[in-house]
Amino acid sequence: MIDKTPLWQKAPVSRYAKLDRNADFDVVVVGGGVTGLTAAWMLKQAGRTVAVLERGRLGSGDTGYTTAHLTYVTDKRLSALVKSFGEQAAGLTWQAGRVAQEVIERICDDQHIRCEFRRCDGYLHVPVPRGEQRDAAADEQEARELAEEAQLAQRLGFAAEFVDSVPVVNRPGICFSNQAKFQPRAYLAGLAKAIHGDGCEIFEHTEAGEVQAEPLVVKSGPYQIRAGYLVIATHVPLMGTAGLLGATFLQSKLALYSSYVVSASLETHDLPDISLWDTNDPYDYVRIDAGRNGTEIIYGGEDHKTGQVDDTEVCFEKLKSKLLALFPKAKFDHRWSGQVVETNDGLPYLGETAPHQFAATGYAGNGLTFGTLAGLMACDAALGRENPWQDLFSIERTKIRHSAWDYLQENFDFPLYFIKDRLRSAEGNSVQGLKPGEGKILKLDGQRVACSRSDDGTLQAVSPVCTHLGCLVHWNRAEGTWDCPCHGSRFKASGDVLAGPAETPLEAYPIDAQGHLHLEEASS
């Protein structure tokens, strides 16, 4: 008997109470999938209080129905992105996926989340013949196009190599090294555990209702939550405060597709631990999980616009036939279907739909990577930070900030520091151990603060966020300055700009000798 739930459902997820009172939080996140929980975790790290509202159970939505490929290779081919947006924007789009992989890996390490995260090779390949006679000349032409695609990816700084024979399918294709995969439900469970507590709460079986703008209030049944910012992290964005017209306009830009998945086990230990997807439209995708107790094959595809196929059993049967053609001894164990949201230009919509309201949708086949990046961008938006992807993925995108990609090209360390800084733990929560000439990023009164003590004992506190592109500054003990590792901006201990490219000083925080912040003085 085939289990009709996703393979991932075996991972336990803690239960959380339903909202049972009125409350106040800094940020409300609607949706408990990868986008919502990533945003909530990062906001908590930044010292904000967060309420996550999930209308069902965590992991029961689209994140729990994915095949959990983690790749920066988008559904829309890199060459097509270049044609539509130019090399800078195309490269920035793929860089988003690479950054998302780093985010997930570092969160797993930081929070000790056991979700089987691992790096693997990913392969894009010429389709496997399925009984029909494929045109040899067409195959050769497609192979040449893939070879050119690999060269383009290499030129833009991504690890790509054309190969004559992709493992398992024995077809020409591209090997993209250092991709990844994991158990998505186990990852969500670990994230949720890290979020809940210390002023942050997760509410299950709590559906967001009416949203009022001023002051920002989210209603759920008889209760309401007041907040300063709203993150809408649902599959298709709700109205929020954008109103019916705005929400309908956004939803009209989207196309929803159903996608089908079957999984099967094999006793063999000889298969590589890889991910595969072909160049068909819609494409088939395969995940091979080689383990000590055998191998699990996850095969997906047969996408169609939701509601436009009557006999969906046929979709599952076609997938089973394709899987058996590659692995005749496979024993089927699970099947499920999910939904992907496409946009008209191949890029996701990530950004503000109204003041103090962030929404995210249109991830296509890159739900976990774009969803993770969306969580990071939502955090930046709520904190008022600049983000390199904010123009490219804007819901009302009319321009692309080429300078952001220029910076990435000039310094490929930027994504590494961009992520490390957002995941970086404070170096303490008290100024008492801060020695003369020393500077540290501390967590004071729930907020990360760059604190330094001069040689004469004077204590100074500033924002640790570089005003250029949002990395965190590091203390330069020899010079007594705060230096940005991303693009070299330097600031005095007071926050004043010493050297660009930053032009705006770090915000100064009033602080007393005991290390207590007086932010109301700064705001006044």
PDB file of N, CA and C in Angstrom, residues 103-115 117 182 187:
ATOM      1  N   VAL A 103      22.667  30.109   3.851  1.00  0.00           N
ATOM      2  CA  VAL A 103      21.821  30.415   5.003  1.00  0.00           C
ATOM      3  C   VAL A 103      21.359  29.136   5.674  1.00  0.00           C
ATOM      4  N   ILE A 104      20.811  28.220   4.882  1.00  0.00           N
ATOM      5  CA  ILE A 104      20.278  26.971   5.431  1.00  0.00           C
ATOM      6  C   ILE A 104      21.384  26.173   6.114  1.00  0.00           C
ATOM      7  N   GLU A 105      22.521  26.060   5.451  1.00  0.00           N
ATOM      8  CA  GLU A 105      23.619  25.275   6.018  1.00  0.00           C
ATOM      9  C   GLU A 105      24.104  25.872   7.335  1.00  0.00           C
ATOM     10  N   ARG A 106      24.208  27.190   7.382  1.00  0.00           N
ATOM     11  CA  ARG A 106      24.721  27.833   8.595  1.00  0.00           C
ATOM     12  C   ARG A 106      23.704  27.799   9.725  1.00  0.00           C
ATOM     13  N   ILE A 107      22.428  27.901   9.408  1.00  0.00           N
ATOM     14  CA  ILE A 107      21.415  27.758  10.451  1.00  0.00           C
ATOM     15  C   ILE A 107      21.443  26.344  11.017  1.00  0.00           C
ATOM     16  N   CYS A 108      21.575  25.359  10.145  1.00  0.00           N
ATOM     17  CA  CYS A 108      21.669  23.962  10.608  1.00  0.00           C
ATOM     18  C   CYS A 108      22.844  23.784  11.558  1.00  0.00           C
ATOM     19  N   ASP A 109      23.982  24.364  11.199  1.00  0.00           N
ATOM     20  CA  ASP A 109      25.171  24.249  12.052  1.00  0.00           C
ATOM     21  C   ASP A 109      24.981  25.010  13.360  1.00  0.00           C
ATOM     22  N   ASP A 110      24.459  26.226  13.258  1.00  0.00           N
ATOM     23  CA  ASP A 110      24.329  27.079  14.428  1.00  0.00           C
ATOM     24  C   ASP A 110      23.325  26.520  15.430  1.00  0.00           C
ATOM     25  N   GLN A 111      22.223  25.984  14.932  1.00  0.00           N
ATOM     26  CA  GLN A 111      21.159  25.498  15.808  1.00  0.00           C
ATOM     27  C   GLN A 111      21.197  23.975  16.003  1.00  0.00           C
ATOM     28  N   HIS A 112      22.207  23.336  15.423  1.00  0.00           N
ATOM     29  CA  HIS A 112      22.371  21.885  15.540  1.00  0.00           C
ATOM     30  C   HIS A 112      21.106  21.150  15.085  1.00  0.00           C
ATOM     31  N   ILE A 113      20.593  21.553  13.937  1.00  0.00           N
ATOM     32  CA  ILE A 113      19.381  20.944  13.387  1.00  0.00           C
ATOM     33  C   ILE A 113      19.763  19.692  12.603  1.00  0.00           C
ATOM     34  N   ARG A 114      19.232  18.564  13.028  1.00  0.00           N
ATOM     35  CA  ARG A 114      19.515  17.281  12.368  1.00  0.00           C
ATOM     36  C   ARG A 114      18.461  17.059  11.285  1.00  0.00           C
ATOM     37  N   CYS A 115      18.776  17.507  10.076  1.00  0.00           N
ATOM     38  CA  CYS A 115      17.814  17.411   8.980  1.00  0.00           C
ATOM     39  C   CYS A 115      18.440  16.823   7.719  1.00  0.00           C
ATOM     40  N   PHE A 117      21.040  17.589   6.110  1.00  0.00           N
ATOM     41  CA  PHE A 117      21.591  18.525   5.124  1.00  0.00           C
ATOM     42  C   PHE A 117      22.921  17.997   4.613  1.00  0.00           C
ATOM     43  N   PHE A 182      18.074  18.239   1.757  1.00  0.00           N
ATOM     44  CA  PHE A 182      17.872  17.991   3.171  1.00  0.00           C
ATOM     45  C   PHE A 182      16.466  17.446   3.398  1.00  0.00           C
ATOM     46  N   TYR A 187      13.899  20.243   9.143  1.00  0.00           N
ATOM     47  CA  TYR A 187      14.501  21.582   9.201  1.00  0.00           C
ATOM     48  C   TYR A 187      13.519  22.581   9.814  1.00  0.00           C
TER      49      TYR A 187
END
